Amino acid sequence: MGRRRGTMSEGFKNELAKELGFYDTVQKQGWGGIRSKDAGNMVKRAVEMAEQRMAEENRNRH
């Protein structure tokens, strides 16, 4: 089974890793070095940001 291409840009992932406090691990060990919990928190934060952006767009339409 082949790897799926990621949907988050590398820059966005780096930004989230910095915000969540594990960017140093990414720099030293790559993305494979982060904990599952950190990856989950990263996805959770990305979803929160997307929801906030959608809510703002909906407010601006009305």
mmCIF file of C-alpha atoms in Angstrom:
data_model
loop_
_atom_site.group_PDB
_atom_site.id
_atom_site.type_symbol
_atom_site.label_atom_id
_atom_site.label_comp_id
_atom_site.label_asym_id
_atom_site.label_seq_id
_atom_site.Cartn_x
_atom_site.Cartn_y
_atom_site.Cartn_z
ATOM 1 C CA MET A 1 0.000 0.000 0.000
ATOM 2 C CA GLY A 2 1.471 3.370 -1.025
ATOM 3 C CA ARG A 3 1.725 6.435 1.132
ATOM 4 C CA ARG A 4 -0.934 9.075 0.752
ATOM 5 C CA ARG A 5 0.208 12.565 -0.014
ATOM 6 C CA GLY A 6 -0.314 14.844 2.973
ATOM 7 C CA THR A 7 -2.926 17.554 2.839
ATOM 8 C CA MET A 8 -1.075 20.028 5.067
ATOM 9 C CA SER A 9 1.778 22.022 3.607
ATOM 10 C CA GLU A 10 5.189 21.625 5.183
ATOM 11 C CA GLY A 11 5.139 25.260 6.283
ATOM 12 C CA PHE A 12 1.774 24.856 7.998
ATOM 13 C CA LYS A 13 2.921 21.704 9.773
ATOM 14 C CA ASN A 14 6.043 23.518 10.979
ATOM 15 C CA GLU A 15 3.916 26.428 12.218
ATOM 16 C CA LEU A 16 1.684 24.047 14.177
ATOM 17 C CA ALA A 17 4.667 22.160 15.616
ATOM 18 C CA LYS A 18 6.131 25.460 16.842
ATOM 19 C CA GLU A 19 2.800 26.515 18.354
ATOM 20 C CA LEU A 20 2.374 23.152 20.085
ATOM 21 C CA GLY A 21 5.952 22.997 21.352
ATOM 22 C CA PHE A 22 7.525 20.033 19.568
ATOM 23 C CA TYR A 23 9.245 21.711 16.620
ATOM 24 C CA ASP A 24 12.663 20.927 18.126
ATOM 25 C CA THR A 25 11.852 17.209 17.856
ATOM 26 C CA VAL A 26 10.851 17.665 14.210
ATOM 27 C CA GLN A 27 14.137 19.442 13.493
ATOM 28 C CA LYS A 28 16.227 16.767 15.210
ATOM 29 C CA GLN A 29 14.346 13.594 14.256
ATOM 30 C CA GLY A 30 11.979 14.503 11.445
ATOM 31 C CA TRP A 31 8.220 13.965 11.493
ATOM 32 C CA GLY A 32 8.702 10.291 12.359
ATOM 33 C CA GLY A 33 10.147 11.318 15.721
ATOM 34 C CA ILE A 34 7.020 12.969 17.100
ATOM 35 C CA ARG A 35 4.677 11.176 19.460
ATOM 36 C CA SER A 36 1.264 9.993 18.314
ATOM 37 C CA LYS A 37 -0.251 12.348 20.864
ATOM 38 C CA ASP A 38 1.575 15.298 19.250
ATOM 39 C CA ALA A 39 0.373 14.280 15.785
ATOM 40 C CA GLY A 40 -3.181 14.042 17.093
ATOM 41 C CA ASN A 41 -2.925 17.450 18.745
ATOM 42 C CA MET A 42 -1.615 18.870 15.493
ATOM 43 C CA VAL A 43 -4.608 17.552 13.554
ATOM 44 C CA LYS A 44 -6.984 18.762 16.277
ATOM 45 C CA ARG A 45 -5.498 22.271 16.109
ATOM 46 C CA ALA A 46 -5.673 22.323 12.300
ATOM 47 C CA VAL A 47 -9.374 21.402 12.476
ATOM 48 C CA GLU A 48 -9.996 24.114 15.070
ATOM 49 C CA MET A 49 -8.309 26.683 12.846
ATOM 50 C CA ALA A 50 -10.351 25.585 9.818
ATOM 51 C CA GLU A 51 -13.582 25.786 11.820
ATOM 52 C CA GLN A 52 -12.686 29.284 13.019
ATOM 53 C CA ARG A 53 -11.930 30.396 9.460
ATOM 54 C CA MET A 54 -15.239 28.987 8.209
ATOM 55 C CA ALA A 55 -17.167 30.719 11.008
ATOM 56 C CA GLU A 56 -15.485 34.037 10.145
ATOM 57 C CA GLU A 57 -16.316 33.600 6.472
ATOM 58 C CA ASN A 58 -19.951 32.873 7.338
ATOM 59 C CA ARG A 59 -20.145 35.989 9.531
ATOM 60 C CA ASN A 60 -18.669 38.116 6.743
ATOM 61 C CA ARG A 61 -21.270 36.863 4.246
ATOM 62 C CA HIS A 62 -24.215 38.038 6.338
#
